[in-house]
PDB file of C-alpha atoms in Angstrom:
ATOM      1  CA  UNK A   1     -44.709 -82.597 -25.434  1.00 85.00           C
ATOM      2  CA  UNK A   2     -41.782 -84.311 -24.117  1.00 92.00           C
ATOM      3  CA  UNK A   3     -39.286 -83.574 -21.296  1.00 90.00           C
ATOM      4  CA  UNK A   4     -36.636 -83.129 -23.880  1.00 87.00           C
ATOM      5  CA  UNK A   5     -38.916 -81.066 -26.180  1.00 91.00           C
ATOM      6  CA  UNK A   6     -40.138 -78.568 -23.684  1.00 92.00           C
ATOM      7  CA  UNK A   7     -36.039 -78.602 -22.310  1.00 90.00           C
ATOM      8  CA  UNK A   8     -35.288 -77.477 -26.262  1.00 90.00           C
ATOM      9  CA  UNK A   9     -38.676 -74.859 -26.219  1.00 92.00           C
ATOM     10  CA  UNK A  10     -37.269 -72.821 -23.266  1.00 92.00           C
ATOM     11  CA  UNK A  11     -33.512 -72.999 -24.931  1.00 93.00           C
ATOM     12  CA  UNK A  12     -35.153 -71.265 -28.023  1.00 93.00           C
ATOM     13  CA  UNK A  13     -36.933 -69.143 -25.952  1.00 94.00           C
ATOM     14  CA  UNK A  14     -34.456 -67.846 -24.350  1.00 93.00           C
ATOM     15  CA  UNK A  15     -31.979 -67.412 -27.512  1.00 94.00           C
ATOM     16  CA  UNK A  16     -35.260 -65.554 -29.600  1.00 92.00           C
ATOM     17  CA  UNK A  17     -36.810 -63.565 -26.991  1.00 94.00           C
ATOM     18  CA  UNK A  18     -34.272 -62.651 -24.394  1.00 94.00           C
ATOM     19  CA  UNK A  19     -31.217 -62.379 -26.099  1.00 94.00           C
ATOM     20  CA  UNK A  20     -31.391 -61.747 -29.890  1.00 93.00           C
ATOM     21  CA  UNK A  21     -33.339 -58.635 -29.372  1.00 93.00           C
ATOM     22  CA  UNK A  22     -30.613 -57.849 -27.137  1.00 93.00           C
ATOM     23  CA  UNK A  23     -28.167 -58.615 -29.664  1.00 92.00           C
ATOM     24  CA  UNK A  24     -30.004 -56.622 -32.480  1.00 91.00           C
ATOM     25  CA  UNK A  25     -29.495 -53.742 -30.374  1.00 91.00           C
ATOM     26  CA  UNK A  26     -25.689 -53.936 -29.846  1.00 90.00           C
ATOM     27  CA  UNK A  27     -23.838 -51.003 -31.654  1.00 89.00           C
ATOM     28  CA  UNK A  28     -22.679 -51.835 -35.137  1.00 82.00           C
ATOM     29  CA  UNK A  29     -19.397 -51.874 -34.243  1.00 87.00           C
ATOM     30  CA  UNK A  30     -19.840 -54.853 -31.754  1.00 90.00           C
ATOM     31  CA  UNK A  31     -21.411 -58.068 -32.544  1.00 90.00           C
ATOM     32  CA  UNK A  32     -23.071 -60.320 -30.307  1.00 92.00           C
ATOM     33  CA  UNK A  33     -20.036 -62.806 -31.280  1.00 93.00           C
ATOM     34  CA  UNK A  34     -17.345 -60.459 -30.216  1.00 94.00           C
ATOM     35  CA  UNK A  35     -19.131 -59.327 -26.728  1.00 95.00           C
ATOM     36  CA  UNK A  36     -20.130 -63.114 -26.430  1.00 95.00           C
ATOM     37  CA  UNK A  37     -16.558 -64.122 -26.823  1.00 95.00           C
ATOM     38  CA  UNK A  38     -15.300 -61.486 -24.220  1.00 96.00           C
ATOM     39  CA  UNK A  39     -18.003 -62.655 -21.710  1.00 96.00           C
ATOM     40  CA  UNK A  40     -16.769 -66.395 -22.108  1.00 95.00           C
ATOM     41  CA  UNK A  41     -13.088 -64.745 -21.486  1.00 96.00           C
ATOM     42  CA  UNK A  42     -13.970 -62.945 -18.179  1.00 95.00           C
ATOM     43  CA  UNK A  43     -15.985 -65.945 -17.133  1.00 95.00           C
ATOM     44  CA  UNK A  44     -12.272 -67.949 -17.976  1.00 95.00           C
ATOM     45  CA  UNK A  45     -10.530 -65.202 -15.839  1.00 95.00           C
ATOM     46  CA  UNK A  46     -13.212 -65.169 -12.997  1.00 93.00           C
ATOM     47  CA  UNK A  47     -12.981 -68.166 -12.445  1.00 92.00           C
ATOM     48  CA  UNK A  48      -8.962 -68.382 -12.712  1.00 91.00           C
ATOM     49  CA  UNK A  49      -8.845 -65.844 -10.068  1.00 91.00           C
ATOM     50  CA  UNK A  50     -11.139 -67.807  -7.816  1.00 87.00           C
ATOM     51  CA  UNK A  51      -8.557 -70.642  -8.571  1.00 86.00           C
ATOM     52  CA  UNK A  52      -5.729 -69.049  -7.570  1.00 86.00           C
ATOM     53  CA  UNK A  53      -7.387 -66.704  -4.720  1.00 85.00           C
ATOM     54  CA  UNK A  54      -7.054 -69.675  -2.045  1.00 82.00           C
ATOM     55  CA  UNK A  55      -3.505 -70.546  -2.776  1.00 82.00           C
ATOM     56  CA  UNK A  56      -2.064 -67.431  -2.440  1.00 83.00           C
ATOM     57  CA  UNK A  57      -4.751 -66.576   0.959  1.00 81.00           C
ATOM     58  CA  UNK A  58      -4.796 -69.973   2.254  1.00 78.00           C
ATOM     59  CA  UNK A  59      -1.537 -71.604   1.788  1.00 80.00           C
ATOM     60  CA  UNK A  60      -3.823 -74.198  -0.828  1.00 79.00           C
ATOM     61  CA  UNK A  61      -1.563 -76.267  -3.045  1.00 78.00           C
ATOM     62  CA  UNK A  62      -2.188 -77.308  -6.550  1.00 75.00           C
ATOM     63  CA  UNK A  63      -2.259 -80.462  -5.609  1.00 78.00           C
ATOM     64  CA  UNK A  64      -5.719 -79.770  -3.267  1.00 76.00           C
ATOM     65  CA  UNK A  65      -6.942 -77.527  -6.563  1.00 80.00           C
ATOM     66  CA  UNK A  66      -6.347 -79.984  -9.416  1.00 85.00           C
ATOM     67  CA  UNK A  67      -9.920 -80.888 -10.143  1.00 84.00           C
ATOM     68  CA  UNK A  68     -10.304 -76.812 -10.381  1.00 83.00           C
ATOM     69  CA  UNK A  69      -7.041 -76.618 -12.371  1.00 86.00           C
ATOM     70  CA  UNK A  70      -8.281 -79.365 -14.847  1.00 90.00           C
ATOM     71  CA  UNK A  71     -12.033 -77.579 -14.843  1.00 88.00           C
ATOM     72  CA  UNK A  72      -9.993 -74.381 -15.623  1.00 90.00           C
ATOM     73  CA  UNK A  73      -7.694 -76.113 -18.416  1.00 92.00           C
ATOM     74  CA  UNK A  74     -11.090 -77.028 -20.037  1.00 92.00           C
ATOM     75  CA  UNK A  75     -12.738 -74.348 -19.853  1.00 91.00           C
ATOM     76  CA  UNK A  76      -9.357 -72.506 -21.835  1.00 94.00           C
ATOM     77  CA  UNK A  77      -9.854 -75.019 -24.576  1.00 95.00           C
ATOM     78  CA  UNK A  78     -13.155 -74.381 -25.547  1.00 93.00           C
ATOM     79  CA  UNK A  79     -12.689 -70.537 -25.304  1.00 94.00           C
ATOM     80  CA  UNK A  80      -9.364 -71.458 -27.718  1.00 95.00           C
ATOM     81  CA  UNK A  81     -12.239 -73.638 -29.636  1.00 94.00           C
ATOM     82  CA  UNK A  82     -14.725 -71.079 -30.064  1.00 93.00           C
ATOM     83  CA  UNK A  83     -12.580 -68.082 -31.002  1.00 94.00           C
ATOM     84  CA  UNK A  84     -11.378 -70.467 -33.764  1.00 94.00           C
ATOM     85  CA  UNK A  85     -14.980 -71.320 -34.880  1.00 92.00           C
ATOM     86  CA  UNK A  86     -15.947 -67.436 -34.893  1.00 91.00           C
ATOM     87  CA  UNK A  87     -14.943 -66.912 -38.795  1.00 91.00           C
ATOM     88  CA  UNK A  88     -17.679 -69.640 -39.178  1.00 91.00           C
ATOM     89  CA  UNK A  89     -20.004 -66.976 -38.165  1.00 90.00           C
ATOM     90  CA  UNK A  90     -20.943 -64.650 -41.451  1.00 88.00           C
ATOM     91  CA  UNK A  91     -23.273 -61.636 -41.607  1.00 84.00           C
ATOM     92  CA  UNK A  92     -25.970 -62.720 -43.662  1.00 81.00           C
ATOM     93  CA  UNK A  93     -25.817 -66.528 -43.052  1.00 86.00           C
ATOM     94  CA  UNK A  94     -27.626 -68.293 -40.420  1.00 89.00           C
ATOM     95  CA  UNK A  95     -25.625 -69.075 -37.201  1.00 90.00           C
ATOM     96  CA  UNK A  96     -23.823 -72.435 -37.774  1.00 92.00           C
ATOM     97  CA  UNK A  97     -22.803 -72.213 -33.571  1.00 92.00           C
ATOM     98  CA  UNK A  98     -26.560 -72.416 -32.610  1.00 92.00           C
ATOM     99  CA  UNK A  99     -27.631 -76.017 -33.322  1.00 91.00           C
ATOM    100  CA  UNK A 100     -23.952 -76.997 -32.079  1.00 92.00           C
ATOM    101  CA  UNK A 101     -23.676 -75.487 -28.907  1.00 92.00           C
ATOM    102  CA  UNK A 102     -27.558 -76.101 -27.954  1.00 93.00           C
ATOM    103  CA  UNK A 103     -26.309 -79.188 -25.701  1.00 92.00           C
ATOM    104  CA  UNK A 104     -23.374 -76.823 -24.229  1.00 93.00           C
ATOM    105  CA  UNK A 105     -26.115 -74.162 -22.970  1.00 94.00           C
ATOM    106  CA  UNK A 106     -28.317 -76.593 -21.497  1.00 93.00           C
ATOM    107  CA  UNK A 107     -25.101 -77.960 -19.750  1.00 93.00           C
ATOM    108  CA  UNK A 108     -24.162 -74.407 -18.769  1.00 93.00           C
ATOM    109  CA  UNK A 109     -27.660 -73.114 -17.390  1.00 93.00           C
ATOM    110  CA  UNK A 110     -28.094 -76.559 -15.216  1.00 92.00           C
ATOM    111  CA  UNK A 111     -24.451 -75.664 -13.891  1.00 92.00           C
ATOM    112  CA  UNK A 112     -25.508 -72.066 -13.519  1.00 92.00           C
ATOM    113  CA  UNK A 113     -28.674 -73.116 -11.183  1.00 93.00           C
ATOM    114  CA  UNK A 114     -26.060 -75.945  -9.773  1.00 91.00           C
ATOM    115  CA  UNK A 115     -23.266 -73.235  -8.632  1.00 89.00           C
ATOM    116  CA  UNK A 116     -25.608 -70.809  -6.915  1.00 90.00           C
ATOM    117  CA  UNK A 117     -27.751 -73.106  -4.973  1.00 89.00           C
ATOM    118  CA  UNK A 118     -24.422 -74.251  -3.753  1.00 84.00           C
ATOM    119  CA  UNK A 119     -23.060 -70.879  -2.936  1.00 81.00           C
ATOM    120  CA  UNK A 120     -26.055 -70.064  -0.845  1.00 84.00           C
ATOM    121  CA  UNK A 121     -24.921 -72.375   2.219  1.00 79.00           C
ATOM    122  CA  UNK A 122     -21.126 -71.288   2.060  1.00 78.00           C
ATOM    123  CA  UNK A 123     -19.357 -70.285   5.169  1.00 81.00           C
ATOM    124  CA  UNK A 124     -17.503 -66.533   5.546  1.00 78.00           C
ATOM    125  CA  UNK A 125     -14.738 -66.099   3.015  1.00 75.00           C
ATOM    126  CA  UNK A 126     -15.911 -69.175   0.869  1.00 79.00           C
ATOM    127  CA  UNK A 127     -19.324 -67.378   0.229  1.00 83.00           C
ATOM    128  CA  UNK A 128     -16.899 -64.729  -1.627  1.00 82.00           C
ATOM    129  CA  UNK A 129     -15.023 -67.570  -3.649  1.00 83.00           C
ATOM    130  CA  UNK A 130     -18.390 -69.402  -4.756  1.00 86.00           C
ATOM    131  CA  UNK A 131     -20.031 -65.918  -5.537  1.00 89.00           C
ATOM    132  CA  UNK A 132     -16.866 -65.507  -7.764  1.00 89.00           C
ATOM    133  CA  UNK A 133     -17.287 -68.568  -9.084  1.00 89.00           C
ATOM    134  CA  UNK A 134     -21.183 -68.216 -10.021  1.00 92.00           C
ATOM    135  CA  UNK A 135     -20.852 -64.640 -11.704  1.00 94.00           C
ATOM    136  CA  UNK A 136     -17.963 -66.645 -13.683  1.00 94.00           C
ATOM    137  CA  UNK A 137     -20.961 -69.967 -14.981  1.00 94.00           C
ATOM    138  CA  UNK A 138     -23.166 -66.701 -15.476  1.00 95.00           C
ATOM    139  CA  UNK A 139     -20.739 -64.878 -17.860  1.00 96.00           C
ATOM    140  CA  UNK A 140     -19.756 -68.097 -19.496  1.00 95.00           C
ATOM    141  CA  UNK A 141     -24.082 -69.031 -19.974  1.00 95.00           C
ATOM    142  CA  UNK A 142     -24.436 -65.569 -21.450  1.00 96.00           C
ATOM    143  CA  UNK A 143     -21.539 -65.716 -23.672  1.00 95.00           C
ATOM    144  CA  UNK A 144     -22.780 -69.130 -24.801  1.00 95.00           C
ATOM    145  CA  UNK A 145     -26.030 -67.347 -25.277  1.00 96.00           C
ATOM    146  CA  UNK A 146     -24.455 -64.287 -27.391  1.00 95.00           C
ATOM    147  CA  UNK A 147     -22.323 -66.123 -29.815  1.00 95.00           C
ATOM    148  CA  UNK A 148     -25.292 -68.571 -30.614  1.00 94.00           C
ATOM    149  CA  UNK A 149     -27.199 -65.249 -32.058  1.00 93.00           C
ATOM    150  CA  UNK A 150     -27.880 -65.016 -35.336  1.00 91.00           C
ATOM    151  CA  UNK A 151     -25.855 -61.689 -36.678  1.00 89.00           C
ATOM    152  CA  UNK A 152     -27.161 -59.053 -38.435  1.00 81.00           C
ATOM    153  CA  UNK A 153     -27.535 -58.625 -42.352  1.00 75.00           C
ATOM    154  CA  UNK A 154     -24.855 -57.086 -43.783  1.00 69.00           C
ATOM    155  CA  UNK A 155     -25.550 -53.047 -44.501  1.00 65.00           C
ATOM    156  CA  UNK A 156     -26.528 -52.061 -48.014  1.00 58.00           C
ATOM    157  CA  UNK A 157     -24.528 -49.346 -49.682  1.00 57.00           C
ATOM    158  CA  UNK A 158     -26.066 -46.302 -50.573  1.00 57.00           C
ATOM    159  CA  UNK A 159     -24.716 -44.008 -53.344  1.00 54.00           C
ATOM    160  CA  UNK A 160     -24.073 -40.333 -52.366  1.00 60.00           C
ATOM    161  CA  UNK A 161     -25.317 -39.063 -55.451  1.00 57.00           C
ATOM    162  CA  UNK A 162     -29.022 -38.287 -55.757  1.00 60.00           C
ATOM    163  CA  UNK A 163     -31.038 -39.881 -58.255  1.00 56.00           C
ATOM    164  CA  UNK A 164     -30.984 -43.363 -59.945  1.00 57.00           C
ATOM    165  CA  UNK A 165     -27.507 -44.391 -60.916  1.00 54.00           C
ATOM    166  CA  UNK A 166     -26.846 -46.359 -64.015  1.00 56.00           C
ATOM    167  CA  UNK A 167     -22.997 -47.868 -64.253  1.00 56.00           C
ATOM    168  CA  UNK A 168     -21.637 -46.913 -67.113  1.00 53.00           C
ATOM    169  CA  UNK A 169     -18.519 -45.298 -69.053  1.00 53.00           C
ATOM    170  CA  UNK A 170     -20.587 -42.396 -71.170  1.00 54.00           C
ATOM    171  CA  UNK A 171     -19.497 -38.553 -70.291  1.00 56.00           C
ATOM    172  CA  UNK A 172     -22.601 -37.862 -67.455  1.00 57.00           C
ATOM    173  CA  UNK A 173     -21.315 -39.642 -64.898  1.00 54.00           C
ATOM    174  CA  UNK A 174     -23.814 -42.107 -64.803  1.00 53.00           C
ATOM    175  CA  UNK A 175     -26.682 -39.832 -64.051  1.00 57.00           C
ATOM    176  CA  UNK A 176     -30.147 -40.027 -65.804  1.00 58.00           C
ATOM    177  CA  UNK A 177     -31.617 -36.215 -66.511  1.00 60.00           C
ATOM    178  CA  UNK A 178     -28.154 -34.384 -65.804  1.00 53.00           C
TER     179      UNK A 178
END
């Protein structure tokens, strides 16, 4: 088995084993899309806050944060993106989002590892900005996660009425042995 392979055999593992029973468990009133989609947008506001945190403590300028601004601009777009893909997503159908985004969750998880081996060695009130910072790439990885789950079949309806119903116009209702 291959680097890349085994890379894509722990991306499915994750998805099948960790975090689609996980989203088969969510209420029915919440998919995994919509609670994946508000993880990706307090990931967005995380890490906006940790953006905007040192200019208003430190005096920072925009022009010291513009890689972070850009980063954050980005990261806007593809939550804009991916709230406009979610109709794409149908009860029923299987996931178009998970073969698209596989290369954006590897990205994200290698981030994720990235952003808290670098928070470890931070000084005093930096340590606070980084942790920000990581609990943001971990939102964002689990959102990514969420919205890549397949949803669940759609409920069958069941009559009220007992017995087999047959559709029909005739005077019993529809009812066999009335």
């Amino acid at each position: 088995m291959t680097l890349p392979e085994r890379i894509a055999h722990v991306d499915d593992w994750l998805l099948d084993r960790l975090f689609q029973p996980v989203a088969d468990r969510l209420p029915a009133r919440l998919t995994a899309l919509q609670l994946g989609l508000s993880c990706q947008l307090g990931a967005l506001m995380l890490d906006g806050l940790s953006l905007v945190l040192p200019m208003l403590l430190f005096g920072a300028s925009l022009a010291n944060m513009i890689d972070s601004a850009l980063i954050w601009c980005i990261s806007l777009a593809f939550f804009l993106g991916m709230k406009r893909s979610a109709p794409l997503v149908r009860p029923g159908m299987l996931n178009p989002l998970r073969p698209l985004l596989r290369a954006m969750r590897l990205l994200s998880l290698a981030f994720l590892v990235y952003q808290l081996f670098r928070g470890m060695g931070a000084p005093g009130f930096i340590w606070l900005l980084t942790q920000m910072t990581t609990i943001s790439q971990l939102l964002f990885t689990v959102g990514l996660y969420l919205v890549a789950c397949q949803p669940r079949p759609p409920y069958q309806r069941m009559s009220t009425r007992s017995g087999p119903i047959i559709e029909g116009v005739w005077g019993t209702g529809g009812r066999i042995n009335s």
